[in-house]
Coordinates of C-alpha atoms and ligand atoms in Angstrom, one line a residue:
X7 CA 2.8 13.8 18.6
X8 CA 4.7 10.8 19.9
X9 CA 7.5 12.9 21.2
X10 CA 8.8 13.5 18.4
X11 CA 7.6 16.8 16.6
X12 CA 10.3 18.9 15.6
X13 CA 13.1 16.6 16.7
X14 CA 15.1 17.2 14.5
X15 CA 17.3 13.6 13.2
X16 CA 20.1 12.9 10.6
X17 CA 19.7 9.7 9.0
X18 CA 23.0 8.3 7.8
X19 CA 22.7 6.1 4.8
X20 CA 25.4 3.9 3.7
X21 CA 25.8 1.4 1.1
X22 CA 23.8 -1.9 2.0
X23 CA 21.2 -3.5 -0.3
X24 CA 18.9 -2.5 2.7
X25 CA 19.5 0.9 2.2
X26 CA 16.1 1.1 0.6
X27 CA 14.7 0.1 3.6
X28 CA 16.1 3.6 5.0
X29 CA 13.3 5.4 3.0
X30 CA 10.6 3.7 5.2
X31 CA 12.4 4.6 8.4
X32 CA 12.5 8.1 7.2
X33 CA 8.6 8.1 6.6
X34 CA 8.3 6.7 10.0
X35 CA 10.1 9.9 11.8
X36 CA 7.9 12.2 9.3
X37 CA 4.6 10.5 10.3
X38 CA 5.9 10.9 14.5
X39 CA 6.3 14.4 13.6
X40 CA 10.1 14.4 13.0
X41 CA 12.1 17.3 11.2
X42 CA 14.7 14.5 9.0
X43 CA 17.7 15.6 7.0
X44 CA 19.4 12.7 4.9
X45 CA 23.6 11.9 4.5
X46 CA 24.3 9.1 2.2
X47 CA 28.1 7.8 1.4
X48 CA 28.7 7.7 -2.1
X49 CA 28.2 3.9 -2.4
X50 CA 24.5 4.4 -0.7
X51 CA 23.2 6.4 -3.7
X52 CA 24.2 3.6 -5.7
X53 CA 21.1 2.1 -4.2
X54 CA 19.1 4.4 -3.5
X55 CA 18.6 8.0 -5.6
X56 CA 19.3 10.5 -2.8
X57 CA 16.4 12.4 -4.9
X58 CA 13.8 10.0 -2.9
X59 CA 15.1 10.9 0.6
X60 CA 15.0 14.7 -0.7
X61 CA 11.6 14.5 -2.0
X62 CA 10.4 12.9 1.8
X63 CA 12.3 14.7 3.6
X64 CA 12.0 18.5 1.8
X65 CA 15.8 19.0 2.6
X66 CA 18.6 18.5 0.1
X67 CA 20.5 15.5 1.0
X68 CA 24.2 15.4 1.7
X69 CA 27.0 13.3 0.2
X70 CA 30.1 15.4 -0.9
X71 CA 32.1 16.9 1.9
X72 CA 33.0 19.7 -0.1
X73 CA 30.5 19.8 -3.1
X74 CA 31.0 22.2 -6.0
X75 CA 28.2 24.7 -5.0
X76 CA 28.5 24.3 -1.0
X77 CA 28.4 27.4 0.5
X78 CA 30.9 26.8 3.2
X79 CA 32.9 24.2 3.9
X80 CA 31.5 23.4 7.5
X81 CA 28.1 21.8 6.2
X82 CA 29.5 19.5 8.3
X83 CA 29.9 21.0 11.7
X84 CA 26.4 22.9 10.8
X85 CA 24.7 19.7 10.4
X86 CA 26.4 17.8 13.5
X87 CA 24.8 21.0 15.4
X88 CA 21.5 20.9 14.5
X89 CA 20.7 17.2 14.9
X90 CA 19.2 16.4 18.1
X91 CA 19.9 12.1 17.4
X92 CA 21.8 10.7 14.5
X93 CA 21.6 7.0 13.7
X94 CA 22.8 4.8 10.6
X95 CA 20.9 2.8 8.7
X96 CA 21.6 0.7 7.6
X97 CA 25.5 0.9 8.8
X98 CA 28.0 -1.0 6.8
X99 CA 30.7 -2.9 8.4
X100 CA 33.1 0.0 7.0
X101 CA 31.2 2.7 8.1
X102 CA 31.3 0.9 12.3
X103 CA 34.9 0.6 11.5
X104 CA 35.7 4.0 10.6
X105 CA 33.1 5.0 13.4
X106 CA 35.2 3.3 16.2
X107 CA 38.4 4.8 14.8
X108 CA 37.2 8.0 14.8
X109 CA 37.9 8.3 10.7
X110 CA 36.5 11.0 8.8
X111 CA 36.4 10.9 5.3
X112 CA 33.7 12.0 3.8
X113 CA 30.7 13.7 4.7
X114 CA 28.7 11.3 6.8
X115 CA 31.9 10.2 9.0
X116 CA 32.9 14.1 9.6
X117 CA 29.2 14.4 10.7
X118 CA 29.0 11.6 12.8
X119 CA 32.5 12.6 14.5
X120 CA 31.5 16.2 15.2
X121 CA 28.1 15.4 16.4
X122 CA 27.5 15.3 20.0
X123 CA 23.9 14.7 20.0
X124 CA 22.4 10.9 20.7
X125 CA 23.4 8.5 18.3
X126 CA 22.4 5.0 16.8
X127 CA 23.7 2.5 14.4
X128 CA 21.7 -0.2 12.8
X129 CA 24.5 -2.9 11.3
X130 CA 23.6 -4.4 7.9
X131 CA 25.7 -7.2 6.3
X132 CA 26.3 -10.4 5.2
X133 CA 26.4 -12.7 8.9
X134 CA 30.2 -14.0 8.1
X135 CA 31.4 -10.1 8.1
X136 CA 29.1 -9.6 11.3
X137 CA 30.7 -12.4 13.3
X138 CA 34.4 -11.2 12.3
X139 CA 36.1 -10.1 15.3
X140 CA 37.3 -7.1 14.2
X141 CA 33.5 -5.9 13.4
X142 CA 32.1 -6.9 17.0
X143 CA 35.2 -5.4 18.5
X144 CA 34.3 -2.2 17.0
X145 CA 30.4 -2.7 17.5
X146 CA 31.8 -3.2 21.1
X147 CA 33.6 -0.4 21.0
X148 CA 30.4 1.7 19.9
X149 CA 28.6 0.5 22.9
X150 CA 31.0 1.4 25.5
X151 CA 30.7 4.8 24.4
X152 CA 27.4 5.1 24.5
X153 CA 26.0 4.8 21.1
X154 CA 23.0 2.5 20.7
X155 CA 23.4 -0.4 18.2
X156 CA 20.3 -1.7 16.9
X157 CA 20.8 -5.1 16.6
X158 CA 20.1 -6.9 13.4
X159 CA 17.9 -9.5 12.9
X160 CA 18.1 -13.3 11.9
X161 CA 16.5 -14.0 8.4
X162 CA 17.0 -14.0 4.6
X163 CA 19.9 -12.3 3.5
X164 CA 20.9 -10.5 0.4
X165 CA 22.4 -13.5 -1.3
X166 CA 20.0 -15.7 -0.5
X167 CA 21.5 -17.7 2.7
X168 CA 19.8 -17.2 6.0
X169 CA 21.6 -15.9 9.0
X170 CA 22.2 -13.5 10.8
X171 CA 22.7 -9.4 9.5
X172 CA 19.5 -8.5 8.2
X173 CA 18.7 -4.6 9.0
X174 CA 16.7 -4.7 12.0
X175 CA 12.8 -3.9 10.9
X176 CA 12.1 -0.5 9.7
X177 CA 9.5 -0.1 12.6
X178 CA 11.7 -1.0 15.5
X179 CA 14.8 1.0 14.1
X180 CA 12.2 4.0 14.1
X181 CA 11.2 3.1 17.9
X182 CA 14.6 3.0 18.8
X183 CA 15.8 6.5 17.2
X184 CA 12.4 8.0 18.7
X185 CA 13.4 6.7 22.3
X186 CA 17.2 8.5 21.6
X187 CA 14.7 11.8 20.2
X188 CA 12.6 12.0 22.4
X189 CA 13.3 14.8 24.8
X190 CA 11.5 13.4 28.1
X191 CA 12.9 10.7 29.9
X192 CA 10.8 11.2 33.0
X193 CA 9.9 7.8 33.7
X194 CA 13.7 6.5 33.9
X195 CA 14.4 4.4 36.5
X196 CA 10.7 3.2 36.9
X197 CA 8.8 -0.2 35.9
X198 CA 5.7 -0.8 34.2
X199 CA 4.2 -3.3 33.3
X200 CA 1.3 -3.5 30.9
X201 CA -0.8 -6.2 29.8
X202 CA -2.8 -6.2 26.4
X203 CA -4.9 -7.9 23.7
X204 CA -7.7 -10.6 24.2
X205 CA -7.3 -13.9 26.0
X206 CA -8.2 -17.4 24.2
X207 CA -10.2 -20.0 26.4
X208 CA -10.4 -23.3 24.3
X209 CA -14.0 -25.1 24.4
X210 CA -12.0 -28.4 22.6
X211 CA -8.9 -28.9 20.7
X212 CA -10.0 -26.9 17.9
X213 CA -12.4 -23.9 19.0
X214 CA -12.0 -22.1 21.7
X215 CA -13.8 -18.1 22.8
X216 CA -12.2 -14.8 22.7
X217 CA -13.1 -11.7 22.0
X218 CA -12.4 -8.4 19.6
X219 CA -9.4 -7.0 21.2
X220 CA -6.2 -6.6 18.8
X221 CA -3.8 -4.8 21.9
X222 CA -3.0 -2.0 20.0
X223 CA -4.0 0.0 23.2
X224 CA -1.4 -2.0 25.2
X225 CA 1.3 -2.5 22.8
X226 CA 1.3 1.7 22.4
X227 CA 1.3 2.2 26.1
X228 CA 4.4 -0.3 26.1
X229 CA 6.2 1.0 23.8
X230 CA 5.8 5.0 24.3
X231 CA 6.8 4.6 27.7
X232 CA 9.7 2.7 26.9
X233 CA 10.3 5.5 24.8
X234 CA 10.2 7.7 27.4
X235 CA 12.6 5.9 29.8
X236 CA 10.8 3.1 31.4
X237 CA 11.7 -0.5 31.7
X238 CA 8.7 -2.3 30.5
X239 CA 7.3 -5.4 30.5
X240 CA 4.4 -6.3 28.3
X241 CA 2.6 -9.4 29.0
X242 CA 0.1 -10.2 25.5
X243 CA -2.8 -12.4 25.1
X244 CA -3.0 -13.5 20.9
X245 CA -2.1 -10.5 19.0
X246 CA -1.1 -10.5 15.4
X247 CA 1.0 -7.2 16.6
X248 CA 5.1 -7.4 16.4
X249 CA 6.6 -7.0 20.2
X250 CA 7.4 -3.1 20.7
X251 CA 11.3 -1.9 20.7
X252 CA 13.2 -2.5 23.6
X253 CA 10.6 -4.2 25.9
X254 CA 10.3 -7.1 27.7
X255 CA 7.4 -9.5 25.9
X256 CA 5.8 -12.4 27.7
X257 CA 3.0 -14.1 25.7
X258 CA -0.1 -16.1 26.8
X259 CA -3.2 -17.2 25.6
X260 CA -5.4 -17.7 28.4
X261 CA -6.9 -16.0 31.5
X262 CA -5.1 -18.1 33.5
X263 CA -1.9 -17.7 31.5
X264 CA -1.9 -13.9 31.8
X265 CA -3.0 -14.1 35.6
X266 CA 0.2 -16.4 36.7
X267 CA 1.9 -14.2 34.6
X268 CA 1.0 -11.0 36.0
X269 CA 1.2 -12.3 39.4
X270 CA 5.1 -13.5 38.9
X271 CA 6.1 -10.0 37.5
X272 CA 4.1 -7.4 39.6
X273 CA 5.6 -6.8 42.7
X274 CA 8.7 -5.8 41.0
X275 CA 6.6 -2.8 39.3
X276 CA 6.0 1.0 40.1
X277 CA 3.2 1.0 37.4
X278 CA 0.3 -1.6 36.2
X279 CA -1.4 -0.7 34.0
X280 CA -4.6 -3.5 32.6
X281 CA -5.2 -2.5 29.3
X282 CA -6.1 -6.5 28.3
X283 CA -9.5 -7.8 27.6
X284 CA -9.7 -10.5 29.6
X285 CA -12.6 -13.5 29.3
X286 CA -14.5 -12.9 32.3
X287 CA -15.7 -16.5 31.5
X288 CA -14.6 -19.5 30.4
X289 CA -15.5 -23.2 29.7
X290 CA -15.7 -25.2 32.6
X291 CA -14.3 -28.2 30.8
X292 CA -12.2 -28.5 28.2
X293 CA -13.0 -31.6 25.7
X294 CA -9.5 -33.6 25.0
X295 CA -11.2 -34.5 22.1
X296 CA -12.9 -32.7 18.8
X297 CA -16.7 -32.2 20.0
X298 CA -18.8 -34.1 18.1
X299 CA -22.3 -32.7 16.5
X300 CA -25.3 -34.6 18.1
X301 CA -28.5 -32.8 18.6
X302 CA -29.9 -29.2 17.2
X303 CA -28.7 -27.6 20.2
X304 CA -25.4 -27.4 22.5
X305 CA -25.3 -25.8 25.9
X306 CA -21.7 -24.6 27.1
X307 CA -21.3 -24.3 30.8
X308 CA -18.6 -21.7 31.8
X309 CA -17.1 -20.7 34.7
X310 CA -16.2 -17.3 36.2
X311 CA -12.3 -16.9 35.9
X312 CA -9.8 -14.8 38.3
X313 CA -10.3 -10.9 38.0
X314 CA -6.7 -10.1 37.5
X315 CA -6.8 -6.8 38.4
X316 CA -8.8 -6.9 41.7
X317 CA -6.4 -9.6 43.0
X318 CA -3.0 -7.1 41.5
X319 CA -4.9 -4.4 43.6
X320 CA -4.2 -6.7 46.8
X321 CA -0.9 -6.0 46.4
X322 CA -1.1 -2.7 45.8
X323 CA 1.5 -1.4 42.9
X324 CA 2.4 2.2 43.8
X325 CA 0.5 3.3 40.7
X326 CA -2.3 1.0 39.1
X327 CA -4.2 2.0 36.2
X328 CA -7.5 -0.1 34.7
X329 CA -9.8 -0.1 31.8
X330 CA -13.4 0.0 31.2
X331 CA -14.4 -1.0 28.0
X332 CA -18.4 -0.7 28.0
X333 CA -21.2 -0.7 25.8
X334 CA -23.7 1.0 27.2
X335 CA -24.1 3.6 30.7
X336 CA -20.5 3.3 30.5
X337 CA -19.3 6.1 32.8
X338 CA -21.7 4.7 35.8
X339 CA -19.9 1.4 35.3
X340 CA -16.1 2.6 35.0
X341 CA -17.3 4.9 38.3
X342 CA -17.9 1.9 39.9
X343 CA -14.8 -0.4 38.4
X344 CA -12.3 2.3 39.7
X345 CA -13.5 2.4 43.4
X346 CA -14.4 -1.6 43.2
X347 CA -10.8 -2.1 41.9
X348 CA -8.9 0.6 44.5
X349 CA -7.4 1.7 41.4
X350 CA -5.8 5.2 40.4
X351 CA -7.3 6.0 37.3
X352 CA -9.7 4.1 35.0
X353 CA -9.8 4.6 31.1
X354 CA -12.6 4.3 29.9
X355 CA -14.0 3.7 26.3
X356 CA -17.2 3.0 24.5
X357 CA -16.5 0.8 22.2
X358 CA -20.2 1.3 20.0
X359 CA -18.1 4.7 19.1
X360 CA -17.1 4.9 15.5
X361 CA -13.1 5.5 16.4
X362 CA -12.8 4.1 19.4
X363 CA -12.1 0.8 21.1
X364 CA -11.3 -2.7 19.3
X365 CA -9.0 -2.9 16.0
X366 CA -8.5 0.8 15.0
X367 CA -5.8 2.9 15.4
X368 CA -7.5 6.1 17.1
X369 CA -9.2 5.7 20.6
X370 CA -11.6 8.2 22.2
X371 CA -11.4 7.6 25.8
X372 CA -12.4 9.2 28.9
X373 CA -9.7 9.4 32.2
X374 CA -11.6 9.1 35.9
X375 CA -9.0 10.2 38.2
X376 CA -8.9 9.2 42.3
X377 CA -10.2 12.6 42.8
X378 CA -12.9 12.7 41.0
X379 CA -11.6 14.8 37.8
X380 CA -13.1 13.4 34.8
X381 CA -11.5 14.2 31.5
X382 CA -13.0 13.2 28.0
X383 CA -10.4 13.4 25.6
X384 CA -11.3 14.1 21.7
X385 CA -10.7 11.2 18.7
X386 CA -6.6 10.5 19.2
X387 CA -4.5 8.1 18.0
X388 CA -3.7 5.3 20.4
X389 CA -0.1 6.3 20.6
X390 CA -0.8 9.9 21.8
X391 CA -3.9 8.5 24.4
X392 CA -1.1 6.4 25.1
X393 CA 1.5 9.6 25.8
X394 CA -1.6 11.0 27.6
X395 CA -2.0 8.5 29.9
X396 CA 1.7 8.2 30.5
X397 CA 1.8 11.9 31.6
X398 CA -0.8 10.5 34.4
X399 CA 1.2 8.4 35.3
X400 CA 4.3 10.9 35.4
X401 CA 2.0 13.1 37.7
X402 CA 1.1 10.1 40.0
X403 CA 4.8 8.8 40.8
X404 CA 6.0 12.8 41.4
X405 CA 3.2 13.3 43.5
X406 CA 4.8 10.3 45.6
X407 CA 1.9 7.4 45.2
X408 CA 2.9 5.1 47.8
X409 CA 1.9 1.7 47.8
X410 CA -0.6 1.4 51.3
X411 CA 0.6 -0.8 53.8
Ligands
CTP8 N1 -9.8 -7.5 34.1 C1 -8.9 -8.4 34.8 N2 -9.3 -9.7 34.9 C2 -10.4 -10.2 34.4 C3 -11.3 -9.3 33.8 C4 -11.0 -7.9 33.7 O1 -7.8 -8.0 35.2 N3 -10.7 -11.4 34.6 C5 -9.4 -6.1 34.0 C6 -9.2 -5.6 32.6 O2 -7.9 -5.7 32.1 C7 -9.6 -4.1 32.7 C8 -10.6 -4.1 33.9 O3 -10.4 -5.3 34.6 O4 -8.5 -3.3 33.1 C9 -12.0 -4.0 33.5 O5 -12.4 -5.1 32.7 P1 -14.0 -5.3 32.3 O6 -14.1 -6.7 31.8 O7 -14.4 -4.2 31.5 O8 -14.7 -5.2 33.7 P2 -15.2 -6.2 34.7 O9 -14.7 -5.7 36.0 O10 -14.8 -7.5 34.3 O11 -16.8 -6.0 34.6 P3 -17.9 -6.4 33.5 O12 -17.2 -7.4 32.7 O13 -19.0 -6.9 34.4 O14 -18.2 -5.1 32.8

C-alpha cells in the first residue's frame, strides 16, 4: 500500500505545543501501512502522554536513555538499526542544535546520532527563534548533510502572532517521510507531469459550467510519483485539494488556461499523464455583464475547445498516458481514444460504478496497453491505482519508449 507497508519509521517527538500534531502524523504512516515506533524528549510528554503514541503505535515508546527496567543499555543503537527513516516532528530549535553538533544526551539525540537510515526534521517554533542565525545555520548545516527539513509553514502561532514556524501540515510531513520510506526510487531523474481536476468555463461574471471532477485521481498520481523519485509538475483546474508534497503546482481554471499551460511545460517531460476532465465545450461568448432574465427560455451557444491531449500527442512525450472517463460502452470508446490519441495507455473508468470515478477516494479502472493487454483492476484506492499506473509507467521508460521523430 502506498510504498510504505512495513517500513518501518521512528518518529522523534520533542517538546513544541505542536507536538500533538505528531499523533496525526503517526496515524498517517499507520493508515500507508507503516510499522512506527515513538521517541519523545522529556519535555514532549509534557504535551503529549507518550501512552497515546503507545496505544497507535502498539510499541512502547522511548524517552529515558537508560530507564529503570531497560533490558540493555543499547535501546539505542537497537532502535537506530531498525528504522528504515527517522524524522522529527515537530523539532525544537534545541533539538536542530544539538542535531548539528552531533550532541547526544538523551535518548532521542543518541538515536538520531547512531542512525544511518534517511532522516527528516520538521522545525516548530516561535518565527523570532527560526530567523536567529544560529538556528538557520544549523538548519543549514542539516541540509548539507543530507537530511531533509520540512519547512514550516506561515500562519498562527502558539502565542497568538502570525509568522512564520508553524509545523508544516500533518499531511505533507507524512508525504515527505513516505518519499524518504519508500524503498523504490525508480523514477529518479525523470519528469512528469500530470494534469487534474475539472476546468471552469464562465457563461457571465457570475456562472460559469464545469463538471464533477474533484482531481483526487491526479493529485495521487502527482504525489506518489513524487514519492517515488520523480520531479513533478501538476497543473490543476478548481480543486478544493491542498497541493501534494514536494511538487510543482500550477493552477488554472479554464480549458484554455490548462492548454497554454500544458503546452509551456511539456516538452521538458519524460511522462504526461491527462488525468483532468476537461470541458470539451464551452460558451462561445462570455457576457461582461450579469445576464439578465427575459423570456421562459435561454439558449447557450458553445463552442468546441482545444483537445489538449491530441495536440500534446503532436509532440510526442516519450511516455503519454490518457483517461477515459465514460458512461456507457465504455471500453469501445477508450479503444478508440487510445489509438485516436497515439497514446501509450488509456485508463479507463465508468463513472455510473458505485466506487469509481468523481469525488471518492477508491477508483475501479481498467488499463488498455499499446499492445493490446487489457487489465481490469479490482475496487482500489486512488493512491494504489495511482502506484499501479506508475509501475506502467516504470515499465514503459525501461523498455526505452522513445519519443518518434
Ligand atoms: N482531454 C483533453 N482536452 C480536452 C478534452 C479531453 O486533453 N479538451 C483529455 C482528458 O484529459 C483525458 C482524455 O482527453 O485524458 C479523454 O477525455 P474525454 O473527455 O473522456 O474524451 P474525449 O476525447 O473528449 O471524447 P468524448 O468527450 O467524446 O467522450
Amino acid at each position: 500500500m502506498d510504498g510504505l507497508e512495513n517500513r518501518r519509521i521512528v518518529l522523534g517527538v520533542t517538546g513544541s505545543i505542536a507536538a500533538y500534531k505528531a499523533v496525526e502524523v503517526v496515524r498517517g504512516l499507520l493508515r500507508r501501512g507503516a510499522d512506527v515506533r515513538v521517541v519523545m524528549s522529556r519535555e514532549a510528554a509534557s504535551f503529549v502522554g507518550p501512552m497515546t503514541f503507545g496505544a497507535i503505535t502498539g510499541h512502547p515508546v522511548g524517552i529515558e536513555q537508560f530507564p529503570p527496567q531497560g533490558q540493555t543499555g543499547e535501546e539505542h543503537i537497537d532502535l537506530a538499526v531498525w528504522a528504515d527513516a527517522i524524522a522529527v516532528v515537530p523539532a525544537t530549535a534545541n533539538l536542530i542544535g544539538k542535531m548539528a553538533q552531533g550532541l547526544a544526551d538523551d535518548l532521542l539525540s543518541t538515536v538520531l546520532l547512531a542512525c544511518e537510515a534517511p532522516c527528516a526534521v520538521a522545525p516548530s517554533m516561535n518565527f523570532r527563534m527560526l530567523r536567529h542565525p544560529a538556528v538557520q545555520a544549523n538548519l543549514q548545516t542539516l541540509r548539507a548533510r543530507g537530511c531533509h527539513v520540512v519547512e514550516s509553514a506561515y500562519g498562527p502561532l502558539a502565542n497568538g502572532e502570525v509568522g512564520e514556524g508553524r509545523l508544516a501540515e500533518p499531511e505533507h510531513v507524512v508525504q515527505a517521510i513516505a518519499r524518504l520510506a519508500d524503498p523504490r526510487r525508480d523514477l529518479t531523474g525523470r519528469s512528469v507531469l500530470v494534469t487534474a481536476g475539472p476546468t471552469v468555463e464562465a457563461i457571465d461574471p457570475v456562472r460559469y459550467i464545469t463538471n464533477r471532477s474533484s482531481g483526487k485521481m491526479g493529485f495521487a498520481i502527482a504525489q506518489i510519483a513524487a514519492q517515488r523519485g520523480a520531479e513533478v509538475m501538476l497543473i490543476a483546474g478548481p480543486s478544493h485539494l491542498p497541493d501534494p508534497y514536494g511538487v510543482s503546482v500550477e493552477r488554472v481554471h479554464s480549458a484554455a488556461d490548462m492548454h497554454h499551460a500544458v503546452l509551456r511545460h511539456t516538452d521538458r517531460h519524460d511522462v504526461v499523464i491527462m488525468a483532468a476532465a476537461v470541458a470539451d465545450y464551452r460558451p462561445a461568448h462570455r457576457a461582461d455583464r450579469k445576464i439578465k432574465k427575459t423570456g421562459t427560455r435561454m439558449t447557450l451557444a458553445m463552442e468546441r475547445t482545444t483537445d489538449i491531449l491530441t495536440e500534446v500527442s503532436k509532440q510526442r512525450p516519450p511516455v503519454l498516458i490518457g483517461f477515459a472517463v465514460e458512461t456507457h460502452d465504455g471500453l469501445a470508446y477508450a479503444r478508440e481514444k487510445r489509438v485516436k490519441k497515439n497514446l501509450d495507455m488509456v485508463v479507463y473508468n465508468d463513472v455510473t460504478v458505485e466506487g469509481a470515478g468523481f469525488e471518492v477516494d477508491t477508483n475501479i479502472v481498467t488499463f488498455l496497453h499499446a499492445d493490446g493487454r487489457e487489465e481490469a483492476l479490482p475496487l482500489l484506492p486512488k493512491t494504489e491505482v495511482a502506484d499501479r499506473l506508475l509501475d506502467c509507467v516504470t515499465a514503459l521508460l525501461r523498455a526505452g519508449r522513445k519519443a518518434p521523430s
